Amino acid sequence: MSENILDIKDLRTSFFIEGNEVKAVDGVTFQVPEGKTLGIVGESGSGKSITALSILQLIERPGKIVGGSINFKGEELTESKNSRMRDIRGNEISMIFQEPMTSLNPVYTIGQQMRESYKIHQGLGKKEGTKRAIEMLELVGIPSPAKRVDQYPYELSGGMRQRVMIAMALACRPELLIADEPTTALDVTIQAQILELIKELQNEIGMSVIMITHDLGVVAETCDYVAVMYCGKVVEYADVETLFENPKHPYTVGLLNSLPRHDIDQDELIPIKGNVPAPDEMPTGCRFAPRCPHASDICSKLPGLETQEDGNDVRCWIYTEEWDGEKGVAVYDRETTT
Amino acid sequence: MTEKPLLKIDNLKQYFPIKGGFLGRTVNHVKAVDDISFAIGKGETVSVVGESGCGKSTTGRAILRLDEPTAGKVEFEGKDVLGMSAKEMRRMRSEMQIIFQDPYASLNPRKTVRQTLNEAMEIQNVVPKKERNARIVELMETVGLQKHQIDRFPHEFSGGQRQRVGIARALSVNPKLIICDEAVSALDVSIQAQVLNLLKRLQREMGLTYLFIAHDLGVVRHISDRIIVMYLGKIVEMGETKSIFENPQHPYTKALLSAIPVPNPKKKAERIFLRGDVPSPIDPPTGCRFHTRCPFATDKCRTEVPLLEEKDEIYKDKHSVACHYALDIQQGKHKPKYNMTDVRKNLDEEGMDNKSKEKQLENA
């Protein structure tokens, strides 16, 4: 494995609401190898977006990072000063959000918004900034960039806006790009364009990417490694091929089994029973135990994220010596026809 | 398909006026649905797919007359729906129900589940008053909700549970047809699977017919018997599910299918990138509406509107397509004008519509 550009250990981010602590991110550990793409998957409320915001120290009150470490190229971000974080944001680490219309400022032109980043991070003037903005728009495949640069966000289509967001995020050639559901609001044909674009630019600039998504198809196509999150914890961390071929955690298996596929025929979907537990009803042991088809007595205790023989990590008692349920249980027994 | 369809749509058109200018006159129309025809047999699940703005939701709403269609014919069990009076239509709606995408917005937050279900039955008067409570309990069980949740308000339920309440409400009046307008799109995949399985089970048990409107092609493949592909208010392709997925004929359907990410890291899809964006439905392209983004387009495509026809001999009666060159493309006689697998190159060469926009900009 190559060097890790980002190393997160036991990150904890909580929200303090009316005297209660809601643990949105509850001990998250993962690494982003340099030049690679890490996917973070999970359903709504699993803490994927809060993890991303924590990396950039963008958590606002009543939220707070209460523990753990975020190591970016040897630098500890949880201890960084605000001024240092401002240097990092948009320069060394950039982020693209789901909804391009709400993350672009409607009363400034595309050019004005892009120049801001050049001015702050590189001290470029108006003329030079505009030139660089046009180059960047061209890079992301926006037709006639010299005209578009003076237009307002409302004059662009959804796909075009997301391209502008990418151009802005990549303006300073960041080393790490965090893409939070970058294509969820877009149609599939536009999604295909945007994902391909991110991949091509990644190769050109040589950056690492964190791709946050709930779409397992997007994960399979764009990621090298995957962290599966459930209720604020990473339950499985694996390379993408292993994750799809030999998923270990019952939650990962549940996700794959409930996914309706367009590429193969399926008789029946096997859903995960029940619902995600509410924050105030969170089980103290394995968070997934109440919905898990294999749950046993030991699952009332919290399992650790243990590294397996194949080098991947899984947080489940089944793969430990202490397992007291059925031995050799076939967690994943679905045929994956291709 | 059965001999006599349950629902038959003929030449349905839905134009929305654009008001503007002096005195707020109608200056133009958004042609949301422009002359479409199809039929659904009893017990069938037919899906309408396409990207945003293709007219799929408008079609569903027009059938129920939630928006009054501009022209065309809607027949339900041989009865002319569009000719009905408001009173007849209200009665009709007990046979045709709709489930909406957003279970948060489509339930009244100030009514409990019991009140919501009671209201539907009261309006349609399908169940005698005395039996309504028993029926509500039965409905709750049918959709997999607990008895003790009957007197709860919508905010006390999760998204998946709310969608179940929406389904229970639709079922409460014993409909024959349910239009599911993106009914599972807002749900997480594990919950989505629960609701899809529920819809399938209800269909088996009650012989329901579904018109499924969705953009997720995985969901569509799983649930449908037949599929209708729409683009800019027109049907471009229609056929049996297997046939559409395994042997798509229209260049748009091919691009749409190739664009979906495959949840299998070892299988990288050969991707077709469409250039540009969907043109405006106010002033849609002449001839074939897809010609501005189609690599196979010729002068004929720019002037002549292709008809929805059965082209492929093997799939006769099962699969029709609206493309002048469907057969020629399939047999390799008609080649694309440019490479469709390079994303940025195609974006630089603009579609017709973009060019005309640029011209307008220059003039201004």
PDB file of N, CA and C in Angstrom, chain A residues 43-44 139 141 143-144 147-148 151 157 163 187-193 196-197 200 204 217-218 220-221 240-241 244-245 258-265 267 269 271-275 291 338, chain B residues 51-52 158 161 188-194 196-197 200 217-219 221-222 242 245 256-257 259-268 271 273-274 276-277 293 343-344 347-348 350 358 361-362:
ATOM      1  N   GLU A  43     -26.177   4.722   4.747  1.00  0.00           N
ATOM      2  CA  GLU A  43     -27.482   5.319   4.503  1.00  0.00           C
ATOM      3  C   GLU A  43     -27.596   6.652   5.222  1.00  0.00           C
ATOM      4  N   SER A  44     -28.725   7.326   5.055  1.00  0.00           N
ATOM      5  CA  SER A  44     -28.892   8.624   5.706  1.00  0.00           C
ATOM      6  C   SER A  44     -28.678   8.487   7.205  1.00  0.00           C
ATOM      7  N   LEU A 139     -11.056  23.221 -18.698  1.00  0.00           N
ATOM      8  CA  LEU A 139     -10.598  21.906 -18.245  1.00  0.00           C
ATOM      9  C   LEU A 139     -11.768  20.994 -17.876  1.00  0.00           C
ATOM     10  N   GLY A 141     -14.627  21.089 -19.216  1.00  0.00           N
ATOM     11  CA  GLY A 141     -15.463  20.854 -20.382  1.00  0.00           C
ATOM     12  C   GLY A 141     -16.674  21.737 -20.486  1.00  0.00           C
ATOM     13  N   PRO A 143     -18.479  24.574 -22.461  1.00  0.00           N
ATOM     14  CA  PRO A 143     -18.338  25.214 -23.763  1.00  0.00           C
ATOM     15  C   PRO A 143     -18.262  26.744 -23.640  1.00  0.00           C
ATOM     16  N   SER A 144     -17.530  27.368 -24.522  1.00  0.00           N
ATOM     17  CA  SER A 144     -17.235  28.809 -24.536  1.00  0.00           C
ATOM     18  C   SER A 144     -17.027  29.388 -23.128  1.00  0.00           C
ATOM     19  N   LYS A 147     -17.219  33.192 -22.171  1.00  0.00           N
ATOM     20  CA  LYS A 147     -18.518  33.837 -21.964  1.00  0.00           C
ATOM     21  C   LYS A 147     -19.144  33.390 -20.647  1.00  0.00           C
ATOM     22  N   ARG A 148     -19.007  32.114 -20.371  1.00  0.00           N
ATOM     23  CA  ARG A 148     -19.614  31.552 -19.164  1.00  0.00           C
ATOM     24  C   ARG A 148     -19.062  32.201 -17.890  1.00  0.00           C
ATOM     25  N   GLN A 151     -21.188  34.784 -16.455  1.00  0.00           N
ATOM     26  CA  GLN A 151     -22.601  34.483 -16.221  1.00  0.00           C
ATOM     27  C   GLN A 151     -22.863  34.160 -14.754  1.00  0.00           C
ATOM     28  N   SER A 157     -27.246  25.084 -16.478  1.00  0.00           N
ATOM     29  CA  SER A 157     -28.045  23.898 -16.137  1.00  0.00           C
ATOM     30  C   SER A 157     -27.406  23.195 -14.941  1.00  0.00           C
ATOM     31  N   ARG A 163     -20.289  21.185 -12.766  1.00  0.00           N
ATOM     32  CA  ARG A 163     -18.971  21.304 -13.392  1.00  0.00           C
ATOM     33  C   ARG A 163     -18.251  22.549 -12.903  1.00  0.00           C
ATOM     34  N   ASP A 187     -29.256  13.781 -13.210  1.00  0.00           N
ATOM     35  CA  ASP A 187     -29.729  12.652 -13.997  1.00  0.00           C
ATOM     36  C   ASP A 187     -28.576  11.718 -14.340  1.00  0.00           C
ATOM     37  N   VAL A 188     -28.893  10.448 -14.615  1.00  0.00           N
ATOM     38  CA  VAL A 188     -27.820   9.469 -14.830  1.00  0.00           C
ATOM     39  C   VAL A 188     -26.871   9.817 -15.970  1.00  0.00           C
ATOM     40  N   THR A 189     -27.390  10.371 -17.062  1.00  0.00           N
ATOM     41  CA  THR A 189     -26.477  10.656 -18.180  1.00  0.00           C
ATOM     42  C   THR A 189     -25.505  11.774 -17.789  1.00  0.00           C
ATOM     43  N   ILE A 190     -25.994  12.733 -17.005  1.00  0.00           N
ATOM     44  CA  ILE A 190     -25.125  13.811 -16.531  1.00  0.00           C
ATOM     45  C   ILE A 190     -24.191  13.272 -15.447  1.00  0.00           C
ATOM     46  N   GLN A 191     -24.713  12.394 -14.582  1.00  0.00           N
ATOM     47  CA  GLN A 191     -23.887  11.772 -13.553  1.00  0.00           C
ATOM     48  C   GLN A 191     -22.681  11.070 -14.175  1.00  0.00           C
ATOM     49  N   ALA A 192     -22.941  10.345 -15.270  1.00  0.00           N
ATOM     50  CA  ALA A 192     -21.861   9.629 -15.940  1.00  0.00           C
ATOM     51  C   ALA A 192     -20.781  10.607 -16.396  1.00  0.00           C
ATOM     52  N   GLN A 193     -21.201  11.745 -16.954  1.00  0.00           N
ATOM     53  CA  GLN A 193     -20.236  12.766 -17.402  1.00  0.00           C
ATOM     54  C   GLN A 193     -19.398  13.268 -16.233  1.00  0.00           C
ATOM     55  N   GLU A 196     -16.916  10.655 -14.706  1.00  0.00           N
ATOM     56  CA  GLU A 196     -15.797  10.447 -15.621  1.00  0.00           C
ATOM     57  C   GLU A 196     -14.836  11.623 -15.544  1.00  0.00           C
ATOM     58  N   LEU A 197     -15.423  12.813 -15.463  1.00  0.00           N
ATOM     59  CA  LEU A 197     -14.624  14.037 -15.381  1.00  0.00           C
ATOM     60  C   LEU A 197     -13.756  14.044 -14.126  1.00  0.00           C
ATOM     61  N   GLU A 200     -10.888  11.621 -14.602  1.00  0.00           N
ATOM     62  CA  GLU A 200      -9.847  12.108 -15.520  1.00  0.00           C
ATOM     63  C   GLU A 200      -8.996  13.191 -14.870  1.00  0.00           C
ATOM     64  N   GLU A 204      -4.953  13.569 -13.962  1.00  0.00           N
ATOM     65  CA  GLU A 204      -4.133  14.676 -14.439  1.00  0.00           C
ATOM     66  C   GLU A 204      -3.441  15.408 -13.302  1.00  0.00           C
ATOM     67  N   GLY A 217     -23.374   1.534  -6.919  1.00  0.00           N
ATOM     68  CA  GLY A 217     -22.898   1.536  -8.303  1.00  0.00           C
ATOM     69  C   GLY A 217     -21.787   2.549  -8.481  1.00  0.00           C
ATOM     70  N   VAL A 218     -21.976   3.729  -7.930  1.00  0.00           N
ATOM     71  CA  VAL A 218     -20.960   4.780  -8.011  1.00  0.00           C
ATOM     72  C   VAL A 218     -19.679   4.316  -7.320  1.00  0.00           C
ATOM     73  N   ALA A 220     -18.596   1.197  -6.912  1.00  0.00           N
ATOM     74  CA  ALA A 220     -17.939   0.171  -7.714  1.00  0.00           C
ATOM     75  C   ALA A 220     -17.176   0.784  -8.881  1.00  0.00           C
ATOM     76  N   GLU A 221     -17.707   1.854  -9.440  1.00  0.00           N
ATOM     77  CA  GLU A 221     -17.082   2.431 -10.627  1.00  0.00           C
ATOM     78  C   GLU A 221     -15.925   3.357 -10.324  1.00  0.00           C
ATOM     79  N   VAL A 240     -12.072  -2.297  -3.094  1.00  0.00           N
ATOM     80  CA  VAL A 240     -13.405  -2.333  -3.695  1.00  0.00           C
ATOM     81  C   VAL A 240     -13.780  -3.724  -4.221  1.00  0.00           C
ATOM     82  N   GLU A 241     -12.802  -4.451  -4.765  1.00  0.00           N
ATOM     83  CA  GLU A 241     -13.143  -5.770  -5.330  1.00  0.00           C
ATOM     84  C   GLU A 241     -13.547  -6.753  -4.236  1.00  0.00           C
ATOM     85  N   PHE A 244     -17.142  -6.098  -2.890  1.00  0.00           N
ATOM     86  CA  PHE A 244     -18.276  -6.557  -3.696  1.00  0.00           C
ATOM     87  C   PHE A 244     -18.286  -8.077  -3.871  1.00  0.00           C
ATOM     88  N   GLU A 245     -17.098  -8.701  -3.835  1.00  0.00           N
ATOM     89  CA  GLU A 245     -17.049 -10.137  -4.065  1.00  0.00           C
ATOM     90  C   GLU A 245     -17.204 -10.936  -2.787  1.00  0.00           C
ATOM     91  N   SER A 258     -30.152  -5.870  -0.837  1.00  0.00           N
ATOM     92  CA  SER A 258     -31.379  -5.092  -1.054  1.00  0.00           C
ATOM     93  C   SER A 258     -31.297  -4.209  -2.289  1.00  0.00           C
ATOM     94  N   LEU A 259     -30.166  -4.255  -2.974  1.00  0.00           N
ATOM     95  CA  LEU A 259     -29.978  -3.371  -4.120  1.00  0.00           C
ATOM     96  C   LEU A 259     -30.630  -3.928  -5.377  1.00  0.00           C
ATOM     97  N   PRO A 260     -31.631  -3.237  -5.943  1.00  0.00           N
ATOM     98  CA  PRO A 260     -32.172  -3.724  -7.216  1.00  0.00           C
ATOM     99  C   PRO A 260     -31.177  -3.433  -8.318  1.00  0.00           C
ATOM    100  N   ARG A 261     -30.833  -4.467  -9.087  1.00  0.00           N
ATOM    101  CA  ARG A 261     -29.784  -4.302 -10.102  1.00  0.00           C
ATOM    102  C   ARG A 261     -30.401  -4.112 -11.474  1.00  0.00           C
ATOM    103  N   HIS A 262     -29.757  -3.254 -12.295  1.00  0.00           N
ATOM    104  CA  HIS A 262     -30.262  -3.097 -13.656  1.00  0.00           C
ATOM    105  C   HIS A 262     -29.533  -4.016 -14.610  1.00  0.00           C
ATOM    106  N   ASP A 263     -28.418  -4.603 -14.151  1.00  0.00           N
ATOM    107  CA  ASP A 263     -27.583  -5.362 -15.079  1.00  0.00           C
ATOM    108  C   ASP A 263     -27.820  -6.867 -15.028  1.00  0.00           C
ATOM    109  N   ILE A 264     -28.543  -7.340 -14.001  1.00  0.00           N
ATOM    110  CA  ILE A 264     -28.842  -8.772 -13.943  1.00  0.00           C
ATOM    111  C   ILE A 264     -30.289  -8.978 -13.511  1.00  0.00           C
ATOM    112  N   ASP A 265     -30.820 -10.173 -13.750  1.00  0.00           N
ATOM    113  CA  ASP A 265     -32.166 -10.509 -13.297  1.00  0.00           C
ATOM    114  C   ASP A 265     -32.114 -10.988 -11.853  1.00  0.00           C
ATOM    115  N   ASP A 267     -34.695 -12.513  -8.619  1.00  0.00           N
ATOM    116  CA  ASP A 267     -36.040 -12.953  -8.272  1.00  0.00           C
ATOM    117  C   ASP A 267     -36.613 -12.069  -7.185  1.00  0.00           C
ATOM    118  N   LEU A 269     -35.664  -9.281  -3.753  1.00  0.00           N
ATOM    119  CA  LEU A 269     -34.710  -8.513  -2.973  1.00  0.00           C
ATOM    120  C   LEU A 269     -34.774  -9.016  -1.546  1.00  0.00           C
ATOM    121  N   PRO A 271     -34.393  -7.498   1.861  1.00  0.00           N
ATOM    122  CA  PRO A 271     -34.161  -6.248   2.592  1.00  0.00           C
ATOM    123  C   PRO A 271     -33.563  -6.516   3.972  1.00  0.00           C
ATOM    124  N   ILE A 272     -33.007  -5.458   4.570  1.00  0.00           N
ATOM    125  CA  ILE A 272     -32.598  -5.527   5.967  1.00  0.00           C
ATOM    126  C   ILE A 272     -33.858  -5.252   6.772  1.00  0.00           C
ATOM    127  N   LYS A 273     -34.117  -6.066   7.783  1.00  0.00           N
ATOM    128  CA  LYS A 273     -35.356  -5.846   8.536  1.00  0.00           C
ATOM    129  C   LYS A 273     -35.229  -4.608   9.440  1.00  0.00           C
ATOM    130  N   GLY A 274     -36.371  -4.036   9.774  1.00  0.00           N
ATOM    131  CA  GLY A 274     -36.391  -2.929  10.722  1.00  0.00           C
ATOM    132  C   GLY A 274     -35.826  -1.628  10.186  1.00  0.00           C
ATOM    133  N   ASN A 275     -35.536  -0.712  11.118  1.00  0.00           N
ATOM    134  CA  ASN A 275     -35.054   0.614  10.755  1.00  0.00           C
ATOM    135  C   ASN A 275     -33.767   0.935  11.497  1.00  0.00           C
ATOM    136  N   ARG A 291     -30.885  -5.545  13.960  1.00  0.00           N
ATOM    137  CA  ARG A 291     -31.361  -5.816  12.593  1.00  0.00           C
ATOM    138  C   ARG A 291     -30.620  -6.988  11.963  1.00  0.00           C
ATOM    139  N   THR A 338     -22.544 -12.549 -13.652  1.00  0.00           N
ATOM    140  CA  THR A 338     -22.072 -11.385 -14.428  1.00  0.00           C
ATOM    141  C   THR A 338     -22.520 -11.495 -15.870  1.00  0.00           C
TER     142      THR A 338
ATOM    143  N   GLU B  51     -35.309  11.016 -17.956  1.00  0.00           N
ATOM    144  CA  GLU B  51     -34.645  11.962 -17.077  1.00  0.00           C
ATOM    145  C   GLU B  51     -35.594  13.082 -16.671  1.00  0.00           C
ATOM    146  N   SER B  52     -35.133  13.939 -15.760  1.00  0.00           N
ATOM    147  CA  SER B  52     -35.990  15.029 -15.317  1.00  0.00           C
ATOM    148  C   SER B  52     -36.484  15.835 -16.517  1.00  0.00           C
ATOM    149  N   SER B 158     -40.697   6.994  10.579  1.00  0.00           N
ATOM    150  CA  SER B 158     -39.523   7.181   9.721  1.00  0.00           C
ATOM    151  C   SER B 158     -39.993   7.282   8.272  1.00  0.00           C
ATOM    152  N   GLN B 161     -41.625   4.159   6.891  1.00  0.00           N
ATOM    153  CA  GLN B 161     -42.938   3.928   7.501  1.00  0.00           C
ATOM    154  C   GLN B 161     -43.977   4.880   6.934  1.00  0.00           C
ATOM    155  N   ASP B 188     -33.829   5.076   1.615  1.00  0.00           N
ATOM    156  CA  ASP B 188     -32.541   4.390   1.633  1.00  0.00           C
ATOM    157  C   ASP B 188     -32.707   2.989   1.078  1.00  0.00           C
ATOM    158  N   VAL B 189     -31.627   2.438   0.531  1.00  0.00           N
ATOM    159  CA  VAL B 189     -31.759   1.198  -0.222  1.00  0.00           C
ATOM    160  C   VAL B 189     -32.321   0.031   0.593  1.00  0.00           C
ATOM    161  N   SER B 190     -31.963  -0.083   1.880  1.00  0.00           N
ATOM    162  CA  SER B 190     -32.485  -1.222   2.649  1.00  0.00           C
ATOM    163  C   SER B 190     -33.992  -1.068   2.872  1.00  0.00           C
ATOM    164  N   ILE B 191     -34.449   0.167   3.045  1.00  0.00           N
ATOM    165  CA  ILE B 191     -35.871   0.437   3.239  1.00  0.00           C
ATOM    166  C   ILE B 191     -36.603   0.345   1.904  1.00  0.00           C
ATOM    167  N   GLN B 192     -35.939   0.829   0.853  1.00  0.00           N
ATOM    168  CA  GLN B 192     -36.510   0.758  -0.489  1.00  0.00           C
ATOM    169  C   GLN B 192     -36.845  -0.684  -0.857  1.00  0.00           C
ATOM    170  N   ALA B 193     -35.939  -1.600  -0.508  1.00  0.00           N
ATOM    171  CA  ALA B 193     -36.170  -3.010  -0.810  1.00  0.00           C
ATOM    172  C   ALA B 193     -37.396  -3.523  -0.059  1.00  0.00           C
ATOM    173  N   GLN B 194     -37.570  -3.079   1.196  1.00  0.00           N
ATOM    174  CA  GLN B 194     -38.756  -3.489   1.958  1.00  0.00           C
ATOM    175  C   GLN B 194     -40.030  -3.042   1.248  1.00  0.00           C
ATOM    176  N   LEU B 196     -40.435  -2.139  -1.951  1.00  0.00           N
ATOM    177  CA  LEU B 196     -40.607  -2.800  -3.246  1.00  0.00           C
ATOM    178  C   LEU B 196     -41.195  -4.201  -3.072  1.00  0.00           C
ATOM    179  N   ASN B 197     -40.668  -4.928  -2.085  1.00  0.00           N
ATOM    180  CA  ASN B 197     -41.202  -6.266  -1.827  1.00  0.00           C
ATOM    181  C   ASN B 197     -42.667  -6.195  -1.413  1.00  0.00           C
ATOM    182  N   LYS B 200     -44.814  -5.623  -4.467  1.00  0.00           N
ATOM    183  CA  LYS B 200     -44.921  -6.849  -5.257  1.00  0.00           C
ATOM    184  C   LYS B 200     -45.901  -7.832  -4.605  1.00  0.00           C
ATOM    185  N   LEU B 217     -33.176   2.875 -12.789  1.00  0.00           N
ATOM    186  CA  LEU B 217     -33.427   1.761 -13.693  1.00  0.00           C
ATOM    187  C   LEU B 217     -33.245   0.396 -13.034  1.00  0.00           C
ATOM    188  N   GLY B 218     -32.532   0.360 -11.910  1.00  0.00           N
ATOM    189  CA  GLY B 218     -32.426  -0.887 -11.162  1.00  0.00           C
ATOM    190  C   GLY B 218     -33.779  -1.265 -10.598  1.00  0.00           C
ATOM    191  N   VAL B 219     -34.436  -0.284  -9.981  1.00  0.00           N
ATOM    192  CA  VAL B 219     -35.779  -0.483  -9.435  1.00  0.00           C
ATOM    193  C   VAL B 219     -36.733  -0.908 -10.546  1.00  0.00           C
ATOM    194  N   ARG B 221     -36.130  -2.333 -13.498  1.00  0.00           N
ATOM    195  CA  ARG B 221     -35.927  -3.682 -14.009  1.00  0.00           C
ATOM    196  C   ARG B 221     -36.528  -4.704 -13.049  1.00  0.00           C
ATOM    197  N   HIS B 222     -36.401  -4.402 -11.770  1.00  0.00           N
ATOM    198  CA  HIS B 222     -36.857  -5.360 -10.775  1.00  0.00           C
ATOM    199  C   HIS B 222     -38.377  -5.509 -10.763  1.00  0.00           C
ATOM    200  N   LYS B 242     -37.192  -7.283 -20.268  1.00  0.00           N
ATOM    201  CA  LYS B 242     -35.991  -8.003 -20.653  1.00  0.00           C
ATOM    202  C   LYS B 242     -35.478  -7.513 -21.990  1.00  0.00           C
ATOM    203  N   PHE B 245     -33.853  -4.009 -21.700  1.00  0.00           N
ATOM    204  CA  PHE B 245     -32.545  -3.990 -21.048  1.00  0.00           C
ATOM    205  C   PHE B 245     -31.489  -4.747 -21.838  1.00  0.00           C
ATOM    206  N   LEU B 256     -28.765   5.942 -22.048  1.00  0.00           N
ATOM    207  CA  LEU B 256     -29.319   5.969 -20.693  1.00  0.00           C
ATOM    208  C   LEU B 256     -28.887   4.723 -19.914  1.00  0.00           C
ATOM    209  N   LEU B 257     -29.004   3.559 -20.546  1.00  0.00           N
ATOM    210  CA  LEU B 257     -28.636   2.316 -19.870  1.00  0.00           C
ATOM    211  C   LEU B 257     -27.135   2.266 -19.610  1.00  0.00           C
ATOM    212  N   ALA B 259     -25.229   4.632 -18.992  1.00  0.00           N
ATOM    213  CA  ALA B 259     -24.797   5.650 -18.032  1.00  0.00           C
ATOM    214  C   ALA B 259     -24.932   5.197 -16.583  1.00  0.00           C
ATOM    215  N   ILE B 260     -25.712   4.130 -16.335  1.00  0.00           N
ATOM    216  CA  ILE B 260     -25.929   3.721 -14.943  1.00  0.00           C
ATOM    217  C   ILE B 260     -24.679   3.027 -14.417  1.00  0.00           C
ATOM    218  N   PRO B 261     -24.194   3.449 -13.251  1.00  0.00           N
ATOM    219  CA  PRO B 261     -23.026   2.766 -12.694  1.00  0.00           C
ATOM    220  C   PRO B 261     -23.385   1.331 -12.298  1.00  0.00           C
ATOM    221  N   VAL B 262     -22.531   0.390 -12.664  1.00  0.00           N
ATOM    222  CA  VAL B 262     -22.785  -1.018 -12.370  1.00  0.00           C
ATOM    223  C   VAL B 262     -22.174  -1.372 -11.022  1.00  0.00           C
ATOM    224  N   PRO B 263     -22.956  -1.945 -10.096  1.00  0.00           N
ATOM    225  CA  PRO B 263     -22.377  -2.293  -8.799  1.00  0.00           C
ATOM    226  C   PRO B 263     -21.519  -3.549  -8.876  1.00  0.00           C
ATOM    227  N   ASN B 264     -20.538  -3.523  -9.732  1.00  0.00           N
ATOM    228  CA  ASN B 264     -19.620  -4.643  -9.870  1.00  0.00           C
ATOM    229  C   ASN B 264     -18.297  -4.086 -10.366  1.00  0.00           C
ATOM    230  N   PRO B 265     -17.291  -3.992  -9.473  1.00  0.00           N
ATOM    231  CA  PRO B 265     -16.048  -3.300  -9.839  1.00  0.00           C
ATOM    232  C   PRO B 265     -15.289  -3.982 -10.968  1.00  0.00           C
ATOM    233  N   LYS B 266     -15.594  -5.244 -11.237  1.00  0.00           N
ATOM    234  CA  LYS B 266     -14.855  -5.945 -12.289  1.00  0.00           C
ATOM    235  C   LYS B 266     -15.468  -5.722 -13.664  1.00  0.00           C
ATOM    236  N   LYS B 267     -16.670  -5.178 -13.663  1.00  0.00           N
ATOM    237  CA  LYS B 267     -17.363  -5.002 -14.936  1.00  0.00           C
ATOM    238  C   LYS B 267     -17.489  -3.513 -15.221  1.00  0.00           C
ATOM    239  N   LYS B 268     -16.603  -2.980 -16.017  1.00  0.00           N
ATOM    240  CA  LYS B 268     -16.682  -1.559 -16.350  1.00  0.00           C
ATOM    241  C   LYS B 268     -17.552  -1.403 -17.602  1.00  0.00           C
ATOM    242  N   ARG B 271     -19.185   3.015 -21.944  1.00  0.00           N
ATOM    243  CA  ARG B 271     -20.107   4.121 -21.722  1.00  0.00           C
ATOM    244  C   ARG B 271     -20.293   5.003 -22.957  1.00  0.00           C
ATOM    245  N   PHE B 273     -21.368   8.689 -23.893  1.00  0.00           N
ATOM    246  CA  PHE B 273     -21.644   9.995 -23.315  1.00  0.00           C
ATOM    247  C   PHE B 273     -22.465  10.824 -24.293  1.00  0.00           C
ATOM    248  N   LEU B 274     -23.564  11.373 -23.804  1.00  0.00           N
ATOM    249  CA  LEU B 274     -24.366  12.254 -24.648  1.00  0.00           C
ATOM    250  C   LEU B 274     -23.775  13.638 -24.567  1.00  0.00           C
ATOM    251  N   GLY B 276     -23.976  17.685 -24.363  1.00  0.00           N
ATOM    252  CA  GLY B 276     -24.877  18.756 -23.947  1.00  0.00           C
ATOM    253  C   GLY B 276     -25.949  18.314 -22.974  1.00  0.00           C
ATOM    254  N   ASP B 277     -26.947  19.166 -22.841  1.00  0.00           N
ATOM    255  CA  ASP B 277     -28.051  18.918 -21.924  1.00  0.00           C
ATOM    256  C   ASP B 277     -29.340  18.717 -22.705  1.00  0.00           C
ATOM    257  N   ARG B 293     -28.635  15.600 -29.788  1.00  0.00           N
ATOM    258  CA  ARG B 293     -27.637  14.921 -28.962  1.00  0.00           C
ATOM    259  C   ARG B 293     -27.283  13.549 -29.520  1.00  0.00           C
ATOM    260  N   VAL B 343     -15.493  11.827 -22.888  1.00  0.00           N
ATOM    261  CA  VAL B 343     -16.436  12.749 -22.263  1.00  0.00           C
ATOM    262  C   VAL B 343     -16.145  14.214 -22.582  1.00  0.00           C
ATOM    263  N   ARG B 344     -14.871  14.624 -22.542  1.00  0.00           N
ATOM    264  CA  ARG B 344     -14.638  16.055 -22.709  1.00  0.00           C
ATOM    265  C   ARG B 344     -14.671  16.503 -24.161  1.00  0.00           C
ATOM    266  N   LEU B 347     -18.101  17.257 -25.124  1.00  0.00           N
ATOM    267  CA  LEU B 347     -18.649  18.455 -24.503  1.00  0.00           C
ATOM    268  C   LEU B 347     -18.205  19.696 -25.264  1.00  0.00           C
ATOM    269  N   ASP B 348     -16.994  19.644 -25.836  1.00  0.00           N
ATOM    270  CA  ASP B 348     -16.510  20.804 -26.563  1.00  0.00           C
ATOM    271  C   ASP B 348     -17.306  21.018 -27.845  1.00  0.00           C
ATOM    272  N   GLU B 350     -20.397  21.332 -29.409  1.00  0.00           N
ATOM    273  CA  GLU B 350     -21.683  21.509 -28.757  1.00  0.00           C
ATOM    274  C   GLU B 350     -22.832  20.983 -29.588  1.00  0.00           C
ATOM    275  N   GLU B 358     -25.672  30.439 -27.850  1.00  0.00           N
ATOM    276  CA  GLU B 358     -24.489  31.296 -27.962  1.00  0.00           C
ATOM    277  C   GLU B 358     -24.772  32.458 -28.909  1.00  0.00           C
ATOM    278  N   LEU B 361     -26.644  35.062 -27.341  1.00  0.00           N
ATOM    279  CA  LEU B 361     -25.785  35.809 -26.435  1.00  0.00           C
ATOM    280  C   LEU B 361     -24.991  36.872 -27.199  1.00  0.00           C
ATOM    281  N   GLU B 362     -24.457  36.445 -28.350  1.00  0.00           N
ATOM    282  CA  GLU B 362     -23.669  37.381 -29.158  1.00  0.00           C
ATOM    283  C   GLU B 362     -24.506  38.581 -29.584  1.00  0.00           C
TER     284      GLU B 362
END
